[in-house]
């Protein structure tokens, strides 16, 4: 006689962070539906930002003490990669708004009381180059400058500006309300149209001292947030997260291109033939090649996340210059591989792929634009990393941000 089976143990409830990861998957079809509207508006539709907010995207990396999900690096990567499968432009903009909440929670508590005063995530856009100018005055600083590429500024409550204080060498972050920044409508581009990455400017704007922070403290594992919050991510150097945004969004976008190519293989006929492209050796080889290329990019991304996570868990030491350079090289390589896979798919898709109403063209425009991003620029990354690997001094010392 068989003994009665034991009742199944109840499933463990998903953590708040895992719920956000799951919610991000439900946003993919909505992002795709709004792709052309996003391009036409040159900003994200309000509905897209509202959907992301409702899904908890902006809370993912906030500490639980601030009402956030307390997520980690791997979960942040998964959310951005998933969103990019719907729309790289939206993933880029929403990913920045998500990651910038993490950056804001690294500030001293006095500043955080302003950022999160309504008990909700803050929306912050940020710019780096060229750095502005600042002069110390009683109670704070007066800042002037004009900066390019302010992604997400159309949805921001705060804008982070970088400027060099007169008489000092290290640039600082200056946090200012969005209402005090002039936005110049300059974002007329072929790809990433909806990111609204316009120029912003301020002229002799007063910024109180508690809303100013040195880059030297940001590019370090020690920050006020690391002492305030228990989540491991707050003991990371902020570059450990931010450096992955470009390659992650490119990977998710390229995966969408590959999925579209897979559908074409089942519909498109070989030239002057009744045979489906998917039944031809050429189509099969092309699909296998693109698939293998993206699998290599995904494996490299997973390895990056693992190495950074394991390093930060095993020691309180900073990531050294060699490891940092190799991580930058990995980001570059993922960008290169994802663009190569995209081209493989395009070359096997026929001329119809170039119709303006074909959604694949949106992904291609976005990926090509991201491929030119400064953080994965061929000349600066390969030259710097190659010099370090060969024991030479890089010809170009580095960029303002990311060193």
mmCIF file of C-alpha atoms in Angstrom:
data_model
loop_
_atom_site.group_PDB
_atom_site.id
_atom_site.type_symbol
_atom_site.label_atom_id
_atom_site.label_comp_id
_atom_site.label_asym_id
_atom_site.label_seq_id
_atom_site.Cartn_x
_atom_site.Cartn_y
_atom_site.Cartn_z
ATOM 1 C CA UNK A 1 0.000 0.000 0.000
ATOM 2 C CA UNK A 2 1.421 3.332 -0.987
ATOM 3 C CA UNK A 3 1.887 5.852 1.763
ATOM 4 C CA UNK A 4 0.067 9.123 1.236
ATOM 5 C CA UNK A 5 2.272 11.771 -0.302
ATOM 6 C CA UNK A 6 3.256 14.738 1.807
ATOM 7 C CA UNK A 7 1.525 17.988 0.948
ATOM 8 C CA UNK A 8 3.582 20.211 -1.289
ATOM 9 C CA UNK A 9 5.363 23.001 0.506
ATOM 10 C CA UNK A 10 3.956 26.405 -0.344
ATOM 11 C CA UNK A 11 6.024 28.290 -2.869
ATOM 12 C CA UNK A 12 8.215 30.991 -1.410
ATOM 13 C CA UNK A 13 6.852 34.417 -2.232
ATOM 14 C CA UNK A 14 8.904 36.348 -4.761
ATOM 15 C CA UNK A 15 11.063 39.096 -3.352
ATOM 16 C CA UNK A 16 10.058 42.661 -4.234
ATOM 17 C CA UNK A 17 13.022 42.839 -6.614
ATOM 18 C CA UNK A 18 12.031 39.624 -8.394
ATOM 19 C CA UNK A 19 8.509 40.978 -8.733
ATOM 20 C CA UNK A 20 9.926 44.006 -10.553
ATOM 21 C CA UNK A 21 11.912 41.690 -12.832
ATOM 22 C CA UNK A 22 8.734 39.758 -13.625
ATOM 23 C CA UNK A 23 6.738 42.953 -14.133
ATOM 24 C CA UNK A 24 9.269 44.217 -16.658
ATOM 25 C CA UNK A 25 8.379 41.342 -18.966
ATOM 26 C CA UNK A 26 4.771 42.527 -19.131
ATOM 27 C CA UNK A 27 5.931 45.913 -20.419
ATOM 28 C CA UNK A 28 7.604 44.544 -23.565
ATOM 29 C CA UNK A 29 4.519 44.395 -25.847
ATOM 30 C CA UNK A 30 3.385 47.848 -24.698
ATOM 31 C CA UNK A 31 6.779 49.342 -25.483
ATOM 32 C CA UNK A 32 6.677 47.819 -28.967
ATOM 33 C CA UNK A 33 3.209 49.191 -29.610
ATOM 34 C CA UNK A 34 4.439 52.709 -28.843
ATOM 35 C CA UNK A 35 7.712 52.607 -30.773
ATOM 36 C CA UNK A 36 6.690 54.850 -33.645
ATOM 37 C CA UNK A 37 4.786 57.242 -31.370
ATOM 38 C CA UNK A 38 7.916 57.496 -29.227
ATOM 39 C CA UNK A 39 10.021 58.365 -32.259
ATOM 40 C CA UNK A 40 7.541 60.953 -33.472
ATOM 41 C CA UNK A 41 7.270 62.627 -30.044
ATOM 42 C CA UNK A 42 11.077 62.502 -29.480
ATOM 43 C CA UNK A 43 10.388 61.566 -25.867
ATOM 44 C CA UNK A 44 8.758 58.691 -24.053
ATOM 45 C CA UNK A 45 4.956 58.804 -23.959
ATOM 46 C CA UNK A 46 3.627 59.563 -20.492
ATOM 47 C CA UNK A 47 1.935 56.158 -20.530
ATOM 48 C CA UNK A 48 5.331 54.451 -20.837
ATOM 49 C CA UNK A 49 6.716 56.239 -17.784
ATOM 50 C CA UNK A 50 3.502 55.540 -15.876
ATOM 51 C CA UNK A 51 3.643 51.837 -16.783
ATOM 52 C CA UNK A 52 7.258 51.604 -15.618
ATOM 53 C CA UNK A 53 6.378 53.350 -12.375
ATOM 54 C CA UNK A 54 3.469 50.990 -11.750
ATOM 55 C CA UNK A 55 5.735 48.009 -12.480
ATOM 56 C CA UNK A 56 8.172 49.224 -9.812
ATOM 57 C CA UNK A 57 11.054 49.792 -12.223
ATOM 58 C CA UNK A 58 12.180 52.994 -10.513
ATOM 59 C CA UNK A 59 12.141 51.329 -7.083
ATOM 60 C CA UNK A 60 14.262 48.331 -8.080
ATOM 61 C CA UNK A 61 17.593 49.701 -6.867
ATOM 62 C CA UNK A 62 16.339 51.834 -4.005
ATOM 63 C CA UNK A 63 17.055 50.429 -0.525
ATOM 64 C CA UNK A 64 14.173 48.908 1.411
ATOM 65 C CA UNK A 65 14.540 51.637 4.006
ATOM 66 C CA UNK A 66 13.408 54.128 1.345
ATOM 67 C CA UNK A 67 10.528 51.917 0.262
ATOM 68 C CA UNK A 68 12.499 50.360 -2.582
ATOM 69 C CA UNK A 69 12.910 46.763 -3.698
ATOM 70 C CA UNK A 70 16.573 46.534 -2.664
ATOM 71 C CA UNK A 71 17.583 44.859 -5.922
ATOM 72 C CA UNK A 72 21.063 43.826 -7.004
ATOM 73 C CA UNK A 73 23.278 44.209 -10.053
ATOM 74 C CA UNK A 74 22.057 41.049 -11.787
ATOM 75 C CA UNK A 75 18.415 42.074 -11.390
ATOM 76 C CA UNK A 76 19.093 45.547 -12.766
ATOM 77 C CA UNK A 77 20.764 44.003 -15.809
ATOM 78 C CA UNK A 78 17.840 41.632 -16.363
ATOM 79 C CA UNK A 79 15.279 44.442 -16.229
ATOM 80 C CA UNK A 80 17.135 46.680 -18.693
ATOM 81 C CA UNK A 81 17.818 43.782 -21.066
ATOM 82 C CA UNK A 82 14.131 42.798 -20.999
ATOM 83 C CA UNK A 83 12.893 46.342 -21.596
ATOM 84 C CA UNK A 84 15.297 46.687 -24.528
ATOM 85 C CA UNK A 85 13.648 43.708 -26.200
ATOM 86 C CA UNK A 86 10.560 45.915 -26.330
ATOM 87 C CA UNK A 87 12.240 49.199 -27.235
ATOM 88 C CA UNK A 88 15.935 50.115 -26.779
ATOM 89 C CA UNK A 89 15.069 53.820 -26.543
ATOM 90 C CA UNK A 90 12.634 53.200 -23.718
ATOM 91 C CA UNK A 91 15.027 50.806 -21.979
ATOM 92 C CA UNK A 92 17.793 53.410 -22.169
ATOM 93 C CA UNK A 93 15.669 56.184 -20.701
ATOM 94 C CA UNK A 94 13.867 54.086 -18.092
ATOM 95 C CA UNK A 95 17.146 52.361 -17.224
ATOM 96 C CA UNK A 96 18.790 55.698 -16.530
ATOM 97 C CA UNK A 97 15.890 56.828 -14.357
ATOM 98 C CA UNK A 98 16.104 53.527 -12.462
ATOM 99 C CA UNK A 99 19.882 53.655 -11.997
ATOM 100 C CA UNK A 100 19.818 57.336 -11.086
ATOM 101 C CA UNK A 101 17.613 56.544 -8.086
ATOM 102 C CA UNK A 102 20.465 54.340 -6.906
ATOM 103 C CA UNK A 103 22.923 57.187 -7.423
ATOM 104 C CA UNK A 104 20.719 59.601 -5.475
ATOM 105 C CA UNK A 105 20.523 57.177 -2.550
ATOM 106 C CA UNK A 106 24.330 57.292 -2.344
ATOM 107 C CA UNK A 107 24.202 60.986 -1.389
ATOM 108 C CA UNK A 108 24.303 62.270 2.217
ATOM 109 C CA UNK A 109 21.040 62.025 4.149
ATOM 110 C CA UNK A 110 20.383 65.799 4.051
ATOM 111 C CA UNK A 111 20.274 65.729 0.264
ATOM 112 C CA UNK A 112 18.222 62.537 0.221
ATOM 113 C CA UNK A 113 15.562 64.226 2.334
ATOM 114 C CA UNK A 114 15.000 66.567 -0.612
ATOM 115 C CA UNK A 115 15.236 63.937 -3.325
ATOM 116 C CA UNK A 116 12.782 61.538 -1.698
ATOM 117 C CA UNK A 117 10.681 63.969 0.326
ATOM 118 C CA UNK A 118 7.367 62.662 -1.029
ATOM 119 C CA UNK A 119 8.211 59.056 -0.250
ATOM 120 C CA UNK A 120 8.514 58.096 -3.916
ATOM 121 C CA UNK A 121 11.410 57.434 -6.308
ATOM 122 C CA UNK A 122 12.968 60.582 -7.719
ATOM 123 C CA UNK A 123 13.365 61.183 -11.459
ATOM 124 C CA UNK A 124 16.848 62.448 -12.253
ATOM 125 C CA UNK A 125 18.645 63.103 -15.539
ATOM 126 C CA UNK A 126 22.382 63.667 -15.665
ATOM 127 C CA UNK A 127 25.085 65.126 -17.888
ATOM 128 C CA UNK A 128 28.874 65.019 -17.813
ATOM 129 C CA UNK A 129 30.766 66.502 -20.753
ATOM 130 C CA UNK A 130 31.832 69.159 -21.334
ATOM 131 C CA UNK A 131 32.156 70.099 -17.653
ATOM 132 C CA UNK A 132 30.742 73.432 -16.537
ATOM 133 C CA UNK A 133 32.304 76.033 -14.270
ATOM 134 C CA UNK A 134 31.592 76.656 -10.599
ATOM 135 C CA UNK A 135 32.677 79.243 -8.080
ATOM 136 C CA UNK A 136 32.482 78.829 -4.310
ATOM 137 C CA UNK A 137 30.301 81.439 -2.553
ATOM 138 C CA UNK A 138 28.770 81.679 0.899
ATOM 139 C CA UNK A 139 26.543 78.668 1.484
ATOM 140 C CA UNK A 140 27.290 76.929 -1.789
ATOM 141 C CA UNK A 141 28.374 77.544 -5.368
ATOM 142 C CA UNK A 142 27.383 79.442 -8.473
ATOM 143 C CA UNK A 143 27.386 77.244 -11.568
ATOM 144 C CA UNK A 144 27.360 78.026 -15.287
ATOM 145 C CA UNK A 145 27.627 75.854 -18.380
ATOM 146 C CA UNK A 146 25.937 74.007 -21.193
ATOM 147 C CA UNK A 147 25.949 70.227 -21.435
ATOM 148 C CA UNK A 148 24.928 67.760 -24.147
ATOM 149 C CA UNK A 149 23.131 64.391 -24.088
ATOM 150 C CA UNK A 150 20.784 64.867 -21.128
ATOM 151 C CA UNK A 151 18.808 61.645 -21.627
ATOM 152 C CA UNK A 152 15.464 61.581 -19.832
ATOM 153 C CA UNK A 153 15.402 65.292 -19.037
ATOM 154 C CA UNK A 154 11.832 65.540 -20.341
ATOM 155 C CA UNK A 155 10.709 63.335 -17.433
ATOM 156 C CA UNK A 156 13.082 64.549 -14.722
ATOM 157 C CA UNK A 157 12.522 66.289 -11.396
ATOM 158 C CA UNK A 158 16.269 66.803 -10.873
ATOM 159 C CA UNK A 159 19.276 67.267 -13.140
ATOM 160 C CA UNK A 160 22.825 66.309 -12.155
ATOM 161 C CA UNK A 161 25.403 68.663 -13.663
ATOM 162 C CA UNK A 162 29.173 68.191 -13.628
ATOM 163 C CA UNK A 163 31.384 71.233 -13.205
ATOM 164 C CA UNK A 164 34.900 72.071 -12.085
ATOM 165 C CA UNK A 165 35.170 74.378 -9.085
ATOM 166 C CA UNK A 166 37.443 77.354 -9.634
ATOM 167 C CA UNK A 167 40.870 76.603 -8.127
ATOM 168 C CA UNK A 168 40.251 72.837 -7.800
ATOM 169 C CA UNK A 169 41.105 69.883 -10.033
ATOM 170 C CA UNK A 170 38.402 67.304 -9.280
ATOM 171 C CA UNK A 171 34.990 67.929 -10.863
ATOM 172 C CA UNK A 172 31.840 67.812 -8.738
ATOM 173 C CA UNK A 173 28.218 66.832 -9.162
ATOM 174 C CA UNK A 174 25.779 69.708 -8.748
ATOM 175 C CA UNK A 175 22.173 68.640 -8.208
ATOM 176 C CA UNK A 176 19.601 71.173 -9.370
ATOM 177 C CA UNK A 177 15.807 71.098 -9.776
ATOM 178 C CA UNK A 178 14.713 70.514 -13.359
ATOM 179 C CA UNK A 179 12.690 73.738 -13.275
ATOM 180 C CA UNK A 180 15.918 75.755 -12.878
ATOM 181 C CA UNK A 181 17.554 74.275 -15.981
ATOM 182 C CA UNK A 182 17.094 75.565 -19.520
ATOM 183 C CA UNK A 183 16.474 72.750 -22.006
ATOM 184 C CA UNK A 184 17.625 73.472 -25.567
ATOM 185 C CA UNK A 185 15.785 71.429 -28.199
ATOM 186 C CA UNK A 186 18.790 69.859 -29.942
ATOM 187 C CA UNK A 187 17.932 66.144 -30.100
ATOM 188 C CA UNK A 188 17.348 65.674 -33.836
ATOM 189 C CA UNK A 189 18.872 62.287 -34.586
ATOM 190 C CA UNK A 190 18.307 59.126 -36.608
ATOM 191 C CA UNK A 191 18.375 56.700 -33.676
ATOM 192 C CA UNK A 192 17.354 56.815 -29.998
ATOM 193 C CA UNK A 193 14.953 59.588 -31.013
ATOM 194 C CA UNK A 194 12.659 59.147 -28.037
ATOM 195 C CA UNK A 195 15.323 59.529 -25.357
ATOM 196 C CA UNK A 196 14.939 63.316 -25.532
ATOM 197 C CA UNK A 197 18.680 63.745 -24.926
ATOM 198 C CA UNK A 198 18.671 67.507 -25.392
ATOM 199 C CA UNK A 199 21.268 70.054 -24.311
ATOM 200 C CA UNK A 200 20.754 71.709 -20.928
ATOM 201 C CA UNK A 201 22.218 74.922 -19.551
ATOM 202 C CA UNK A 202 22.395 77.077 -16.428
ATOM 203 C CA UNK A 203 23.837 80.555 -16.039
ATOM 204 C CA UNK A 204 25.244 81.643 -12.666
ATOM 205 C CA UNK A 205 22.839 79.356 -10.813
ATOM 206 C CA UNK A 206 23.230 79.102 -7.026
ATOM 207 C CA UNK A 207 23.489 75.521 -5.745
ATOM 208 C CA UNK A 208 23.535 74.997 -1.952
ATOM 209 C CA UNK A 209 26.510 73.103 -0.556
ATOM 210 C CA UNK A 210 24.550 70.024 0.541
ATOM 211 C CA UNK A 211 23.572 69.402 -3.104
ATOM 212 C CA UNK A 212 27.207 69.246 -4.264
ATOM 213 C CA UNK A 213 29.381 66.147 -4.206
ATOM 214 C CA UNK A 214 32.867 65.351 -5.534
ATOM 215 C CA UNK A 215 33.282 62.794 -8.292
ATOM 216 C CA UNK A 216 36.091 61.323 -6.224
ATOM 217 C CA UNK A 217 33.536 60.091 -3.672
ATOM 218 C CA UNK A 218 31.195 58.764 -6.353
ATOM 219 C CA UNK A 219 33.819 56.698 -8.130
ATOM 220 C CA UNK A 220 34.602 54.781 -4.976
ATOM 221 C CA UNK A 221 33.111 51.975 -2.930
ATOM 222 C CA UNK A 222 32.673 54.368 -0.013
ATOM 223 C CA UNK A 223 29.744 56.752 -0.133
ATOM 224 C CA UNK A 224 27.256 58.101 2.393
ATOM 225 C CA UNK A 225 24.798 55.537 1.071
ATOM 226 C CA UNK A 226 27.184 52.688 1.861
ATOM 227 C CA UNK A 227 26.996 53.690 5.518
ATOM 228 C CA UNK A 228 23.242 54.257 5.532
ATOM 229 C CA UNK A 229 21.944 51.139 3.778
ATOM 230 C CA UNK A 230 22.567 47.427 4.164
ATOM 231 C CA UNK A 231 22.028 46.347 0.547
ATOM 232 C CA UNK A 232 25.339 45.100 -0.940
ATOM 233 C CA UNK A 233 24.964 47.270 -4.054
ATOM 234 C CA UNK A 234 25.547 50.358 -1.921
ATOM 235 C CA UNK A 235 29.088 49.212 -1.181
ATOM 236 C CA UNK A 236 29.870 49.097 -4.914
ATOM 237 C CA UNK A 237 31.608 51.734 -7.006
ATOM 238 C CA UNK A 238 28.795 53.339 -9.026
ATOM 239 C CA UNK A 239 30.659 52.514 -12.260
ATOM 240 C CA UNK A 240 30.053 48.823 -11.575
ATOM 241 C CA UNK A 241 26.422 49.432 -12.516
ATOM 242 C CA UNK A 242 26.461 52.417 -14.862
ATOM 243 C CA UNK A 243 29.103 50.982 -17.220
ATOM 244 C CA UNK A 244 26.744 48.135 -18.147
ATOM 245 C CA UNK A 245 23.827 50.232 -19.406
ATOM 246 C CA UNK A 246 25.057 50.568 -23.016
ATOM 247 C CA UNK A 247 25.970 46.890 -23.610
ATOM 248 C CA UNK A 248 22.857 45.606 -21.832
ATOM 249 C CA UNK A 249 20.500 47.754 -23.894
ATOM 250 C CA UNK A 250 22.329 46.772 -27.084
ATOM 251 C CA UNK A 251 22.044 43.088 -26.206
ATOM 252 C CA UNK A 252 18.313 43.278 -25.536
ATOM 253 C CA UNK A 253 17.724 45.228 -28.741
ATOM 254 C CA UNK A 254 19.768 42.775 -30.809
ATOM 255 C CA UNK A 255 17.811 39.882 -29.302
ATOM 256 C CA UNK A 256 14.631 41.546 -30.583
ATOM 257 C CA UNK A 257 16.189 41.814 -34.060
ATOM 258 C CA UNK A 258 17.076 38.118 -33.958
ATOM 259 C CA UNK A 259 13.531 37.214 -32.901
ATOM 260 C CA UNK A 260 12.188 39.238 -35.827
ATOM 261 C CA UNK A 261 14.580 37.496 -38.198
ATOM 262 C CA UNK A 262 13.395 34.125 -36.896
ATOM 263 C CA UNK A 263 9.834 35.082 -37.841
ATOM 264 C CA UNK A 264 10.971 36.156 -41.319
ATOM 265 C CA UNK A 265 12.599 32.796 -41.911
ATOM 266 C CA UNK A 266 9.149 31.218 -41.639
ATOM 267 C CA UNK A 267 7.494 33.701 -44.023
ATOM 268 C CA UNK A 268 10.004 34.983 -46.566
ATOM 269 C CA UNK A 269 10.710 33.011 -49.728
ATOM 270 C CA UNK A 270 14.186 32.606 -51.114
ATOM 271 C CA UNK A 271 14.835 34.804 -54.168
ATOM 272 C CA UNK A 272 12.936 33.579 -57.260
ATOM 273 C CA UNK A 273 11.959 30.403 -55.386
ATOM 274 C CA UNK A 274 8.920 28.970 -53.588
ATOM 275 C CA UNK A 275 11.194 27.682 -50.803
ATOM 276 C CA UNK A 276 10.995 29.351 -47.399
ATOM 277 C CA UNK A 277 14.248 30.992 -46.373
ATOM 278 C CA UNK A 278 14.151 28.933 -43.204
ATOM 279 C CA UNK A 279 14.364 25.786 -45.315
ATOM 280 C CA UNK A 280 17.537 26.924 -47.087
ATOM 281 C CA UNK A 281 21.039 26.157 -45.886
ATOM 282 C CA UNK A 282 21.936 29.833 -46.191
ATOM 283 C CA UNK A 283 19.062 30.908 -43.944
ATOM 284 C CA UNK A 284 19.827 28.204 -41.417
ATOM 285 C CA UNK A 285 23.523 29.092 -41.317
ATOM 286 C CA UNK A 286 22.793 32.789 -40.971
ATOM 287 C CA UNK A 287 20.380 32.197 -38.088
ATOM 288 C CA UNK A 288 22.869 29.908 -36.341
ATOM 289 C CA UNK A 289 25.656 32.461 -36.788
ATOM 290 C CA UNK A 290 23.612 35.364 -35.371
ATOM 291 C CA UNK A 291 22.416 33.164 -32.529
ATOM 292 C CA UNK A 292 25.945 32.086 -31.650
ATOM 293 C CA UNK A 293 27.167 35.684 -31.729
ATOM 294 C CA UNK A 294 24.487 36.842 -29.298
ATOM 295 C CA UNK A 295 25.057 33.811 -27.058
ATOM 296 C CA UNK A 296 28.699 34.844 -26.797
ATOM 297 C CA UNK A 297 27.687 38.424 -25.941
ATOM 298 C CA UNK A 298 25.217 37.197 -23.309
ATOM 299 C CA UNK A 299 27.798 34.857 -21.775
ATOM 300 C CA UNK A 300 30.295 37.705 -21.546
ATOM 301 C CA UNK A 301 27.691 39.919 -19.866
ATOM 302 C CA UNK A 302 26.841 37.200 -17.348
ATOM 303 C CA UNK A 303 30.546 36.760 -16.629
ATOM 304 C CA UNK A 304 30.970 40.504 -16.065
ATOM 305 C CA UNK A 305 28.130 40.540 -13.554
ATOM 306 C CA UNK A 306 29.595 37.499 -11.813
ATOM 307 C CA UNK A 307 33.113 38.936 -11.603
ATOM 308 C CA UNK A 308 31.960 42.294 -10.249
ATOM 309 C CA UNK A 309 29.600 40.672 -7.747
ATOM 310 C CA UNK A 310 32.175 38.158 -6.524
ATOM 311 C CA UNK A 311 34.897 40.794 -6.196
ATOM 312 C CA UNK A 312 32.709 43.122 -4.152
ATOM 313 C CA UNK A 313 31.513 40.272 -1.936
ATOM 314 C CA UNK A 314 35.007 38.924 -1.291
ATOM 315 C CA UNK A 315 36.850 42.128 -0.406
ATOM 316 C CA UNK A 316 36.409 45.777 0.507
ATOM 317 C CA UNK A 317 39.167 46.702 -1.950
ATOM 318 C CA UNK A 318 38.442 48.826 -4.984
ATOM 319 C CA UNK A 319 38.461 47.175 -8.408
ATOM 320 C CA UNK A 320 41.991 47.818 -9.660
ATOM 321 C CA UNK A 321 42.901 49.618 -12.876
ATOM 322 C CA UNK A 322 43.572 46.390 -14.812
ATOM 323 C CA UNK A 323 40.245 44.788 -13.923
ATOM 324 C CA UNK A 324 38.418 48.049 -14.591
ATOM 325 C CA UNK A 325 40.039 48.296 -18.019
ATOM 326 C CA UNK A 326 39.121 44.710 -18.869
ATOM 327 C CA UNK A 327 35.520 45.362 -17.830
ATOM 328 C CA UNK A 328 35.468 48.332 -20.194
ATOM 329 C CA UNK A 329 36.877 46.081 -22.915
ATOM 330 C CA UNK A 330 34.096 43.573 -22.213
ATOM 331 C CA UNK A 331 31.471 46.322 -22.563
ATOM 332 C CA UNK A 332 33.016 47.293 -25.883
ATOM 333 C CA UNK A 333 33.068 43.655 -27.025
ATOM 334 C CA UNK A 334 29.407 43.113 -26.182
ATOM 335 C CA UNK A 335 28.541 46.221 -28.178
ATOM 336 C CA UNK A 336 30.567 44.962 -31.135
ATOM 337 C CA UNK A 337 29.072 41.457 -31.029
ATOM 338 C CA UNK A 338 25.488 42.687 -30.789
ATOM 339 C CA UNK A 339 25.981 44.971 -33.787
ATOM 340 C CA UNK A 340 27.582 42.123 -35.753
ATOM 341 C CA UNK A 341 24.612 39.849 -34.988
ATOM 342 C CA UNK A 342 22.220 42.581 -36.081
ATOM 343 C CA UNK A 343 24.011 42.958 -39.398
ATOM 344 C CA UNK A 344 23.927 39.191 -39.984
ATOM 345 C CA UNK A 345 20.144 39.267 -39.584
ATOM 346 C CA UNK A 346 19.728 42.322 -41.808
ATOM 347 C CA UNK A 347 21.772 40.879 -44.647
ATOM 348 C CA UNK A 348 19.458 37.886 -44.797
ATOM 349 C CA UNK A 349 16.166 39.769 -44.585
ATOM 350 C CA UNK A 350 15.771 41.159 -48.082
ATOM 351 C CA UNK A 351 14.876 44.684 -49.178
ATOM 352 C CA UNK A 352 11.515 44.759 -47.384
ATOM 353 C CA UNK A 353 13.392 45.166 -44.112
ATOM 354 C CA UNK A 354 14.101 48.762 -45.110
ATOM 355 C CA UNK A 355 10.457 49.843 -45.250
ATOM 356 C CA UNK A 356 10.015 52.812 -42.927
ATOM 357 C CA UNK A 357 7.092 51.133 -41.182
ATOM 358 C CA UNK A 358 9.078 47.970 -40.389
ATOM 359 C CA UNK A 359 9.685 47.864 -36.654
ATOM 360 C CA UNK A 360 13.103 46.291 -37.171
ATOM 361 C CA UNK A 361 14.335 49.603 -38.564
ATOM 362 C CA UNK A 362 13.717 51.207 -35.193
ATOM 363 C CA UNK A 363 15.921 48.652 -33.452
ATOM 364 C CA UNK A 364 18.626 49.063 -36.090
ATOM 365 C CA UNK A 365 18.652 52.856 -35.796
ATOM 366 C CA UNK A 366 18.844 52.644 -32.006
ATOM 367 C CA UNK A 367 21.606 50.045 -32.003
ATOM 368 C CA UNK A 368 23.690 51.904 -34.562
ATOM 369 C CA UNK A 369 23.417 55.075 -32.484
ATOM 370 C CA UNK A 370 24.373 53.247 -29.282
ATOM 371 C CA UNK A 371 27.309 51.635 -31.083
ATOM 372 C CA UNK A 372 28.815 55.102 -31.317
ATOM 373 C CA UNK A 373 28.487 55.848 -27.600
ATOM 374 C CA UNK A 374 31.637 57.238 -25.974
ATOM 375 C CA UNK A 375 31.822 54.442 -23.385
ATOM 376 C CA UNK A 376 32.324 51.804 -26.093
ATOM 377 C CA UNK A 377 34.242 53.932 -28.579
ATOM 378 C CA UNK A 378 36.738 51.801 -30.507
ATOM 379 C CA UNK A 379 39.695 54.162 -30.441
ATOM 380 C CA UNK A 380 39.600 55.214 -26.799
ATOM 381 C CA UNK A 381 38.743 51.804 -25.317
ATOM 382 C CA UNK A 382 41.041 49.649 -27.444
ATOM 383 C CA UNK A 383 43.950 52.082 -27.220
ATOM 384 C CA UNK A 384 43.705 52.492 -23.454
ATOM 385 C CA UNK A 385 43.193 48.812 -22.659
ATOM 386 C CA UNK A 386 45.863 47.696 -25.109
ATOM 387 C CA UNK A 387 48.385 50.068 -23.554
ATOM 388 C CA UNK A 388 47.626 48.794 -20.048
ATOM 389 C CA UNK A 389 47.874 45.162 -21.148
ATOM 390 C CA UNK A 390 51.260 45.882 -22.734
ATOM 391 C CA UNK A 391 52.530 47.805 -19.725
ATOM 392 C CA UNK A 392 52.469 51.153 -21.520
ATOM 393 C CA UNK A 393 51.023 54.493 -20.495
ATOM 394 C CA UNK A 394 47.860 55.162 -22.512
ATOM 395 C CA UNK A 395 48.263 57.881 -25.128
ATOM 396 C CA UNK A 396 44.925 59.320 -23.980
ATOM 397 C CA UNK A 397 44.779 59.349 -20.180
ATOM 398 C CA UNK A 398 41.035 58.920 -20.015
ATOM 399 C CA UNK A 399 37.660 60.584 -20.041
ATOM 400 C CA UNK A 400 36.093 62.826 -17.466
ATOM 401 C CA UNK A 401 33.635 60.148 -16.461
ATOM 402 C CA UNK A 402 34.454 56.463 -16.179
ATOM 403 C CA UNK A 403 38.088 56.584 -15.115
#
